Amino acid sequence: MSLKKGDFVPAIVKRIMRYSARYGWHGNYKSWQQALQQTTGYNAQSVLRRVSEAALKVKNGEAKYECDGIAQQQVEIFYPILSSLLWIASQNNNQLSVVDYGGSLGTSYRQNLPFLKHLNLLQWHLVEQEMFVDEGKRNFENEHLKFYYSLDEVLVKSEPQLLMFSSSLQYMEAPYKLLNEVKQSSIPYLIIDRTAYIDRPEDRLTIQKVPPAFYDASYPCWFFSQQKMNDFLKDTFEEVFSFESGQKVALGLNELNYTGKLWKRK
């Protein structure tokens, strides 16, 4: 499944809780198209430009880390993800091949690279929408980091051990179709990180409006039913461990935690 217009994978970490009544997550839409008609989308060139400029500062040694399209002088280490990467590599002769689905221009790659350099093999396959892949190929590919237009393109060239969604699955038009492709593959591990779930039998489709302090954009966003997601995955994967992602979001009057989970193929 390739990313196309309508598949939005924001680069920013969603830290907006009560920025103002205008921003954050709102609505309960019946269809993706209905929600999409009321958004600006994520494929705006201004978003790509801001993310690329920040990532280039890291590449050129002017900053240590890029997150949310903002260049920073300190790397934010997220230990649950790092420990998962190292644990998987330790079971594979100190080799690690990752599919980072919706990984912008390589934020997670650069975040974890200092702790993965010692591995015998490191392959970081980043799947994104077309304009991000084009930009990635022009300015950010290296011996470890490669950009792809679809998961199928990765699987033709490699046998990854892990597929990771880091606050990206909820911005896909057809998330369960994509997860079914993962289930049908031979990828042994799955991480779904930085995702907020609701305690209801069905998912809820909202619109997220981003404050201009980050960038001016809006896009559809799913809040998955925790039970529905678990039921969908449990015939193929079993949970290894779950963790808190350290962020909260407000959906109406409810405050929800971002969480993550590592799954292993049965």
PDB file of C-alpha atoms in Angstrom:
ATOM      1  CA  MET A   1       0.000   0.000   0.000  1.00  0.00           C
ATOM      2  CA  SER A   2       1.564   3.278  -1.074  1.00  0.00           C
ATOM      3  CA  LEU A   3       0.958   6.685   0.433  1.00  0.00           C
ATOM      4  CA  LYS A   4      -1.064   8.914  -1.835  1.00  0.00           C
ATOM      5  CA  LYS A   5      -3.031  12.102  -1.681  1.00  0.00           C
ATOM      6  CA  GLY A   6      -5.421  11.546   1.200  1.00  0.00           C
ATOM      7  CA  ASP A   7      -2.909   9.624   3.316  1.00  0.00           C
ATOM      8  CA  PHE A   8      -1.576  12.080   5.839  1.00  0.00           C
ATOM      9  CA  VAL A   9       1.409  11.285   8.024  1.00  0.00           C
ATOM     10  CA  PRO A  10       2.265  14.390  10.045  1.00  0.00           C
ATOM     11  CA  ALA A  11       5.865  14.986  11.003  1.00  0.00           C
ATOM     12  CA  ILE A  12       5.005  16.732  14.257  1.00  0.00           C
ATOM     13  CA  VAL A  13       4.506  14.963  17.543  1.00  0.00           C
ATOM     14  CA  LYS A  14       0.962  15.697  18.629  1.00  0.00           C
ATOM     15  CA  ARG A  15       1.482  17.701  21.817  1.00  0.00           C
ATOM     16  CA  ILE A  16      -1.598  19.880  21.449  1.00  0.00           C
ATOM     17  CA  MET A  17      -3.973  19.378  24.371  1.00  0.00           C
ATOM     18  CA  ARG A  18      -5.866  22.594  24.939  1.00  0.00           C
ATOM     19  CA  TYR A  19      -4.002  25.081  22.783  1.00  0.00           C
ATOM     20  CA  SER A  20      -7.347  26.767  22.070  1.00  0.00           C
ATOM     21  CA  ALA A  21     -10.854  25.729  21.114  1.00  0.00           C
ATOM     22  CA  ARG A  22      -9.956  26.143  17.437  1.00  0.00           C
ATOM     23  CA  TYR A  23      -7.159  23.575  17.455  1.00  0.00           C
ATOM     24  CA  GLY A  24      -6.769  19.935  18.370  1.00  0.00           C
ATOM     25  CA  TRP A  25      -9.191  17.116  17.494  1.00  0.00           C
ATOM     26  CA  HIS A  26     -12.862  17.701  16.745  1.00  0.00           C
ATOM     27  CA  GLY A  27     -15.889  16.026  15.206  1.00  0.00           C
ATOM     28  CA  ASN A  28     -17.170  12.542  14.572  1.00  0.00           C
ATOM     29  CA  TYR A  29     -17.297  11.970  10.822  1.00  0.00           C
ATOM     30  CA  LYS A  30     -18.986   9.163   8.953  1.00  0.00           C
ATOM     31  CA  SER A  31     -16.425   8.833   6.169  1.00  0.00           C
ATOM     32  CA  TRP A  32     -12.891   9.814   5.267  1.00  0.00           C
ATOM     33  CA  GLN A  33     -14.090  11.820   2.280  1.00  0.00           C
ATOM     34  CA  GLN A  34     -16.528  13.772   4.423  1.00  0.00           C
ATOM     35  CA  ALA A  35     -13.740  14.726   6.818  1.00  0.00           C
ATOM     36  CA  LEU A  36     -11.221  15.327   4.060  1.00  0.00           C
ATOM     37  CA  GLN A  37     -13.432  17.916   2.383  1.00  0.00           C
ATOM     38  CA  GLN A  38     -13.117  20.101   5.473  1.00  0.00           C
ATOM     39  CA  THR A  39      -9.326  19.954   5.784  1.00  0.00           C
ATOM     40  CA  THR A  40      -6.322  21.600   4.180  1.00  0.00           C
ATOM     41  CA  GLY A  41      -4.463  18.293   4.101  1.00  0.00           C
ATOM     42  CA  TYR A  42      -0.914  17.346   4.923  1.00  0.00           C
ATOM     43  CA  ASN A  43       0.562  17.411   1.429  1.00  0.00           C
ATOM     44  CA  ALA A  44       1.117  21.155   1.495  1.00  0.00           C
ATOM     45  CA  GLN A  45       4.517  22.203   0.207  1.00  0.00           C
ATOM     46  CA  SER A  46       4.928  24.522   3.201  1.00  0.00           C
ATOM     47  CA  VAL A  47       4.879  21.526   5.565  1.00  0.00           C
ATOM     48  CA  LEU A  48       7.517  19.681   3.574  1.00  0.00           C
ATOM     49  CA  ARG A  49       9.668  22.791   3.349  1.00  0.00           C
ATOM     50  CA  ARG A  50       9.629  23.346   7.096  1.00  0.00           C
ATOM     51  CA  VAL A  51      10.427  19.717   7.914  1.00  0.00           C
ATOM     52  CA  SER A  52      13.161  19.558   5.280  1.00  0.00           C
ATOM     53  CA  GLU A  53      14.824  22.738   6.483  1.00  0.00           C
ATOM     54  CA  ALA A  54      14.965  21.433  10.064  1.00  0.00           C
ATOM     55  CA  ALA A  55      16.223  18.002   8.992  1.00  0.00           C
ATOM     56  CA  LEU A  56      18.944  19.571   6.831  1.00  0.00           C
ATOM     57  CA  LYS A  57      20.201  21.479   9.865  1.00  0.00           C
ATOM     58  CA  VAL A  58      20.720  18.136  11.601  1.00  0.00           C
ATOM     59  CA  LYS A  59      22.383  16.643   8.556  1.00  0.00           C
ATOM     60  CA  ASN A  60      24.732  19.629   8.273  1.00  0.00           C
ATOM     61  CA  GLY A  61      25.649  19.608  11.972  1.00  0.00           C
ATOM     62  CA  GLU A  62      23.785  22.811  12.823  1.00  0.00           C
ATOM     63  CA  ALA A  63      21.359  20.998  15.157  1.00  0.00           C
ATOM     64  CA  LYS A  64      21.288  17.723  17.058  1.00  0.00           C
ATOM     65  CA  TYR A  65      17.734  16.618  16.386  1.00  0.00           C
ATOM     66  CA  GLU A  66      14.631  17.418  14.352  1.00  0.00           C
ATOM     67  CA  CYS A  67      11.146  16.861  15.691  1.00  0.00           C
ATOM     68  CA  ASP A  68       7.828  18.427  14.763  1.00  0.00           C
ATOM     69  CA  GLY A  69       9.607  20.227  11.935  1.00  0.00           C
ATOM     70  CA  ILE A  70      11.640  22.085  14.564  1.00  0.00           C
ATOM     71  CA  ALA A  71      15.431  21.862  14.853  1.00  0.00           C
ATOM     72  CA  GLN A  72      16.608  21.166  18.398  1.00  0.00           C
ATOM     73  CA  GLN A  73      19.981  21.097  20.130  1.00  0.00           C
ATOM     74  CA  GLN A  74      19.196  18.060  22.269  1.00  0.00           C
ATOM     75  CA  VAL A  75      18.129  14.598  21.174  1.00  0.00           C
ATOM     76  CA  GLU A  76      14.982  13.262  22.839  1.00  0.00           C
ATOM     77  CA  ILE A  77      15.702   9.591  23.556  1.00  0.00           C
ATOM     78  CA  PHE A  78      12.606   7.425  23.837  1.00  0.00           C
ATOM     79  CA  TYR A  79      13.743   4.294  25.621  1.00  0.00           C
ATOM     80  CA  PRO A  80      10.804   1.937  24.906  1.00  0.00           C
ATOM     81  CA  ILE A  81      11.433   2.230  21.171  1.00  0.00           C
ATOM     82  CA  LEU A  82      15.214   2.109  21.483  1.00  0.00           C
ATOM     83  CA  SER A  83      15.078  -0.962  23.723  1.00  0.00           C
ATOM     84  CA  SER A  84      12.713  -2.653  21.260  1.00  0.00           C
ATOM     85  CA  LEU A  85      15.096  -1.995  18.381  1.00  0.00           C
ATOM     86  CA  LEU A  86      18.080  -3.329  20.295  1.00  0.00           C
ATOM     87  CA  TRP A  87      16.137  -6.360  21.565  1.00  0.00           C
ATOM     88  CA  ILE A  88      15.073  -7.327  18.054  1.00  0.00           C
ATOM     89  CA  ALA A  89      18.613  -6.833  16.729  1.00  0.00           C
ATOM     90  CA  SER A  90      20.028  -8.991  19.534  1.00  0.00           C
ATOM     91  CA  GLN A  91      17.898 -11.902  18.317  1.00  0.00           C
ATOM     92  CA  ASN A  92      19.095 -11.452  14.728  1.00  0.00           C
ATOM     93  CA  ASN A  93      22.897 -11.631  14.944  1.00  0.00           C
ATOM     94  CA  ASN A  94      23.127  -7.943  15.777  1.00  0.00           C
ATOM     95  CA  GLN A  95      21.372  -7.000  12.565  1.00  0.00           C
ATOM     96  CA  LEU A  96      18.337  -4.729  12.255  1.00  0.00           C
ATOM     97  CA  SER A  97      16.089  -3.998   9.291  1.00  0.00           C
ATOM     98  CA  VAL A  98      13.214  -1.597   9.991  1.00  0.00           C
ATOM     99  CA  VAL A  99      10.274  -0.314   7.959  1.00  0.00           C
ATOM    100  CA  ASP A 100       9.416   3.134   9.310  1.00  0.00           C
ATOM    101  CA  TYR A 101       5.976   3.728   7.808  1.00  0.00           C
ATOM    102  CA  GLY A 102       5.149   7.418   7.717  1.00  0.00           C
ATOM    103  CA  GLY A 103       8.495   8.437   9.182  1.00  0.00           C
ATOM    104  CA  SER A 104       8.725  11.911   7.611  1.00  0.00           C
ATOM    105  CA  LEU A 105      12.327  12.516   6.522  1.00  0.00           C
ATOM    106  CA  GLY A 106      13.910  10.212   9.086  1.00  0.00           C
ATOM    107  CA  THR A 107      13.232  11.691  12.515  1.00  0.00           C
ATOM    108  CA  SER A 108      13.226   8.318  14.323  1.00  0.00           C
ATOM    109  CA  TYR A 109      16.247   7.142  12.365  1.00  0.00           C
ATOM    110  CA  ARG A 110      18.352  10.105  13.480  1.00  0.00           C
ATOM    111  CA  GLN A 111      16.951   9.877  17.003  1.00  0.00           C
ATOM    112  CA  ASN A 112      18.151   6.292  17.449  1.00  0.00           C
ATOM    113  CA  LEU A 113      21.199   6.166  15.170  1.00  0.00           C
ATOM    114  CA  PRO A 114      23.816   6.960  17.873  1.00  0.00           C
ATOM    115  CA  PHE A 115      22.786   3.759  19.663  1.00  0.00           C
ATOM    116  CA  LEU A 116      22.573   1.576  16.550  1.00  0.00           C
ATOM    117  CA  LYS A 117      25.870   2.384  14.844  1.00  0.00           C
ATOM    118  CA  HIS A 118      27.563  -0.648  16.360  1.00  0.00           C
ATOM    119  CA  LEU A 119      25.192  -3.121  14.695  1.00  0.00           C
ATOM    120  CA  ASN A 120      26.586  -5.483  12.090  1.00  0.00           C
ATOM    121  CA  LEU A 121      23.812  -4.394   9.745  1.00  0.00           C
ATOM    122  CA  LEU A 122      21.383  -1.477   9.886  1.00  0.00           C
ATOM    123  CA  GLN A 123      18.717  -0.924   7.243  1.00  0.00           C
ATOM    124  CA  TRP A 124      16.131   1.804   7.734  1.00  0.00           C
ATOM    125  CA  HIS A 125      13.405   1.686   5.077  1.00  0.00           C
ATOM    126  CA  LEU A 126      11.214   4.777   5.207  1.00  0.00           C
ATOM    127  CA  VAL A 127       7.817   4.685   3.477  1.00  0.00           C
ATOM    128  CA  GLU A 128       6.160   8.039   2.899  1.00  0.00           C
ATOM    129  CA  GLN A 129       3.934   9.950   0.522  1.00  0.00           C
ATOM    130  CA  GLU A 130       5.433  10.863  -2.818  1.00  0.00           C
ATOM    131  CA  MET A 131       6.760  14.352  -2.212  1.00  0.00           C
ATOM    132  CA  PHE A 132       8.513  13.278   1.007  1.00  0.00           C
ATOM    133  CA  VAL A 133      10.090  10.302  -0.741  1.00  0.00           C
ATOM    134  CA  ASP A 134      11.280  12.532  -3.561  1.00  0.00           C
ATOM    135  CA  GLU A 135      12.813  14.953  -1.071  1.00  0.00           C
ATOM    136  CA  GLY A 136      14.312  12.102   0.946  1.00  0.00           C
ATOM    137  CA  LYS A 137      15.969  10.597  -2.097  1.00  0.00           C
ATOM    138  CA  ARG A 138      17.414  13.984  -3.088  1.00  0.00           C
ATOM    139  CA  ASN A 139      18.821  15.055   0.242  1.00  0.00           C
ATOM    140  CA  PHE A 140      18.700  12.428   2.985  1.00  0.00           C
ATOM    141  CA  GLU A 141      19.443   8.925   1.741  1.00  0.00           C
ATOM    142  CA  ASN A 142      22.655   7.288   2.949  1.00  0.00           C
ATOM    143  CA  GLU A 143      24.074   3.806   3.450  1.00  0.00           C
ATOM    144  CA  HIS A 144      21.424   3.005   6.095  1.00  0.00           C
ATOM    145  CA  LEU A 145      18.431   5.222   5.263  1.00  0.00           C
ATOM    146  CA  LYS A 146      16.434   4.605   2.078  1.00  0.00           C
ATOM    147  CA  PHE A 147      13.072   6.017   0.980  1.00  0.00           C
ATOM    148  CA  TYR A 148      10.209   4.095  -0.641  1.00  0.00           C
ATOM    149  CA  TYR A 149       6.775   4.850  -2.077  1.00  0.00           C
ATOM    150  CA  SER A 150       5.105   1.673  -0.777  1.00  0.00           C
ATOM    151  CA  LEU A 151       5.511  -1.280   1.546  1.00  0.00           C
ATOM    152  CA  ASP A 152       5.529  -3.624  -1.442  1.00  0.00           C
ATOM    153  CA  GLU A 153       8.566  -1.816  -2.813  1.00  0.00           C
ATOM    154  CA  VAL A 154      10.428  -2.517   0.429  1.00  0.00           C
ATOM    155  CA  LEU A 155       9.436  -6.176   0.567  1.00  0.00           C
ATOM    156  CA  VAL A 156      10.741  -6.801  -2.952  1.00  0.00           C
ATOM    157  CA  LYS A 157      14.206  -5.619  -1.908  1.00  0.00           C
ATOM    158  CA  SER A 158      14.513  -6.661   1.722  1.00  0.00           C
ATOM    159  CA  GLU A 159      13.247  -8.904   4.518  1.00  0.00           C
ATOM    160  CA  PRO A 160      12.611  -6.452   7.370  1.00  0.00           C
ATOM    161  CA  GLN A 161      12.267  -7.659  10.920  1.00  0.00           C
ATOM    162  CA  LEU A 162      10.101  -4.808  12.163  1.00  0.00           C
ATOM    163  CA  LEU A 163       7.424  -2.476  10.839  1.00  0.00           C
ATOM    164  CA  MET A 164       6.906   0.643  12.915  1.00  0.00           C
ATOM    165  CA  PHE A 165       4.062   3.146  12.892  1.00  0.00           C
ATOM    166  CA  SER A 166       5.044   6.118  15.027  1.00  0.00           C
ATOM    167  CA  SER A 167       1.985   8.380  15.194  1.00  0.00           C
ATOM    168  CA  SER A 168       1.183   7.628  11.570  1.00  0.00           C
ATOM    169  CA  LEU A 169      -1.347   4.802  11.349  1.00  0.00           C
ATOM    170  CA  GLN A 170      -4.180   7.038  12.581  1.00  0.00           C
ATOM    171  CA  TYR A 171      -3.644   9.342   9.599  1.00  0.00           C
ATOM    172  CA  MET A 172      -4.184   6.626   6.985  1.00  0.00           C
ATOM    173  CA  GLU A 173      -7.436   6.511   5.058  1.00  0.00           C
ATOM    174  CA  ALA A 174      -7.636   2.695   5.298  1.00  0.00           C
ATOM    175  CA  PRO A 175      -5.572   1.666   8.347  1.00  0.00           C
ATOM    176  CA  TYR A 176      -6.978  -1.860   8.660  1.00  0.00           C
ATOM    177  CA  LYS A 177      -6.299  -2.569   5.003  1.00  0.00           C
ATOM    178  CA  LEU A 178      -2.688  -1.589   5.599  1.00  0.00           C
ATOM    179  CA  LEU A 179      -2.495  -3.683   8.760  1.00  0.00           C
ATOM    180  CA  ASN A 180      -3.876  -6.620   6.827  1.00  0.00           C
ATOM    181  CA  GLU A 181      -0.976  -6.247   4.375  1.00  0.00           C
ATOM    182  CA  VAL A 182       1.358  -6.392   7.355  1.00  0.00           C
ATOM    183  CA  LYS A 183      -0.406  -9.513   8.610  1.00  0.00           C
ATOM    184  CA  GLN A 184      -0.061 -11.150   5.187  1.00  0.00           C
ATOM    185  CA  SER A 185       3.665 -10.364   5.040  1.00  0.00           C
ATOM    186  CA  SER A 186       6.367 -12.259   6.909  1.00  0.00           C
ATOM    187  CA  ILE A 187       7.488  -9.288   9.023  1.00  0.00           C
ATOM    188  CA  PRO A 188       7.924 -10.763  12.520  1.00  0.00           C
ATOM    189  CA  TYR A 189       7.512  -7.637  14.674  1.00  0.00           C
ATOM    190  CA  LEU A 190       5.120  -4.701  14.686  1.00  0.00           C
ATOM    191  CA  ILE A 191       5.191  -1.485  16.709  1.00  0.00           C
ATOM    192  CA  ILE A 192       2.258   0.919  16.862  1.00  0.00           C
ATOM    193  CA  ASP A 193       3.480   3.907  18.862  1.00  0.00           C
ATOM    194  CA  ARG A 194       2.166   7.340  19.869  1.00  0.00           C
ATOM    195  CA  THR A 195      -1.459   6.441  19.328  1.00  0.00           C
ATOM    196  CA  ALA A 196      -4.480   7.356  21.447  1.00  0.00           C
ATOM    197  CA  TYR A 197      -7.286   4.795  21.828  1.00  0.00           C
ATOM    198  CA  ILE A 198     -10.878   5.128  22.918  1.00  0.00           C
ATOM    199  CA  ASP A 199     -12.870   2.774  25.117  1.00  0.00           C
ATOM    200  CA  ARG A 200     -15.645   2.166  22.593  1.00  0.00           C
ATOM    201  CA  PRO A 201     -16.519  -0.698  20.246  1.00  0.00           C
ATOM    202  CA  GLU A 202     -15.927   1.370  17.099  1.00  0.00           C
ATOM    203  CA  ASP A 203     -13.308   3.846  15.907  1.00  0.00           C
ATOM    204  CA  ARG A 204     -13.963   7.567  15.757  1.00  0.00           C
ATOM    205  CA  LEU A 205     -12.932   9.740  12.819  1.00  0.00           C
ATOM    206  CA  THR A 206     -12.047  13.341  13.668  1.00  0.00           C
ATOM    207  CA  ILE A 207     -10.329  16.352  12.125  1.00  0.00           C
ATOM    208  CA  GLN A 208      -7.111  17.596  13.674  1.00  0.00           C
ATOM    209  CA  LYS A 209      -6.319  21.275  13.334  1.00  0.00           C
ATOM    210  CA  VAL A 210      -2.678  22.133  13.965  1.00  0.00           C
ATOM    211  CA  PRO A 211      -1.776  25.474  15.599  1.00  0.00           C
ATOM    212  CA  PRO A 212       0.109  27.791  13.226  1.00  0.00           C
ATOM    213  CA  ALA A 213       2.995  27.807  15.716  1.00  0.00           C
ATOM    214  CA  PHE A 214       3.819  24.374  14.270  1.00  0.00           C
ATOM    215  CA  TYR A 215       2.414  24.822  10.777  1.00  0.00           C
ATOM    216  CA  ASP A 216      -0.954  25.704   9.315  1.00  0.00           C
ATOM    217  CA  ALA A 217      -2.651  22.432   8.369  1.00  0.00           C
ATOM    218  CA  SER A 218      -5.587  20.192   9.147  1.00  0.00           C
ATOM    219  CA  TYR A 219      -6.317  16.550   8.290  1.00  0.00           C
ATOM    220  CA  PRO A 220      -8.508  13.575   9.183  1.00  0.00           C
ATOM    221  CA  CYS A 221      -7.369  11.539  12.173  1.00  0.00           C
ATOM    222  CA  TRP A 222      -8.669   8.257  13.596  1.00  0.00           C
ATOM    223  CA  PHE A 223      -9.071   7.427  17.252  1.00  0.00           C
ATOM    224  CA  PHE A 224      -9.008   3.641  17.267  1.00  0.00           C
ATOM    225  CA  SER A 225     -11.122   1.431  19.475  1.00  0.00           C
ATOM    226  CA  GLN A 226      -8.667  -0.395  21.723  1.00  0.00           C
ATOM    227  CA  GLN A 227     -10.731  -3.583  21.694  1.00  0.00           C
ATOM    228  CA  LYS A 228     -11.283  -3.506  17.941  1.00  0.00           C
ATOM    229  CA  MET A 229      -7.564  -3.051  17.278  1.00  0.00           C
ATOM    230  CA  ASN A 230      -6.584  -5.858  19.639  1.00  0.00           C
ATOM    231  CA  ASP A 231      -9.162  -8.197  18.124  1.00  0.00           C
ATOM    232  CA  PHE A 232      -7.948  -7.394  14.619  1.00  0.00           C
ATOM    233  CA  LEU A 233      -4.299  -8.169  15.374  1.00  0.00           C
ATOM    234  CA  LYS A 234      -4.503 -11.057  17.843  1.00  0.00           C
ATOM    235  CA  ASP A 235      -5.006 -13.802  15.258  1.00  0.00           C
ATOM    236  CA  THR A 236      -1.531 -13.041  13.863  1.00  0.00           C
ATOM    237  CA  PHE A 237       0.398 -11.182  16.560  1.00  0.00           C
ATOM    238  CA  GLU A 238       0.807 -11.453  20.306  1.00  0.00           C
ATOM    239  CA  GLU A 239       1.667  -8.559  22.579  1.00  0.00           C
ATOM    240  CA  VAL A 240       5.250  -8.381  23.874  1.00  0.00           C
ATOM    241  CA  PHE A 241       4.798  -5.252  25.973  1.00  0.00           C
ATOM    242  CA  SER A 242       2.969  -1.932  25.999  1.00  0.00           C
ATOM    243  CA  PHE A 243       4.155   1.459  27.180  1.00  0.00           C
ATOM    244  CA  GLU A 244       3.115   5.055  27.704  1.00  0.00           C
ATOM    245  CA  SER A 245       4.384   7.533  25.136  1.00  0.00           C
ATOM    246  CA  GLY A 246       4.403  10.421  27.608  1.00  0.00           C
ATOM    247  CA  GLN A 247       1.871  12.646  25.837  1.00  0.00           C
ATOM    248  CA  LYS A 248      -1.800  13.403  26.252  1.00  0.00           C
ATOM    249  CA  VAL A 249      -4.497  14.680  23.930  1.00  0.00           C
ATOM    250  CA  ALA A 250      -7.955  16.074  24.556  1.00  0.00           C
ATOM    251  CA  LEU A 251     -10.891  14.636  22.647  1.00  0.00           C
ATOM    252  CA  GLY A 252     -13.947  16.543  23.765  1.00  0.00           C
ATOM    253  CA  LEU A 253     -13.995  16.324  27.543  1.00  0.00           C
ATOM    254  CA  ASN A 254     -11.830  13.203  27.568  1.00  0.00           C
ATOM    255  CA  GLU A 255      -8.089  13.303  28.141  1.00  0.00           C
ATOM    256  CA  LEU A 256      -6.367  10.403  26.407  1.00  0.00           C
ATOM    257  CA  ASN A 257      -2.838   9.049  26.727  1.00  0.00           C
ATOM    258  CA  TYR A 258      -0.634   8.307  23.772  1.00  0.00           C
ATOM    259  CA  THR A 259       0.492   4.717  24.104  1.00  0.00           C
ATOM    260  CA  GLY A 260       2.628   2.228  22.214  1.00  0.00           C
ATOM    261  CA  LYS A 261       2.818  -1.520  21.869  1.00  0.00           C
ATOM    262  CA  LEU A 262       5.284  -4.052  20.503  1.00  0.00           C
ATOM    263  CA  TRP A 263       3.713  -7.090  18.831  1.00  0.00           C
ATOM    264  CA  LYS A 264       5.403 -10.363  17.817  1.00  0.00           C
ATOM    265  CA  ARG A 265       4.148 -12.685  15.111  1.00  0.00           C
ATOM    266  CA  LYS A 266       2.769 -15.936  16.527  1.00  0.00           C
TER     267      LYS A 266
END
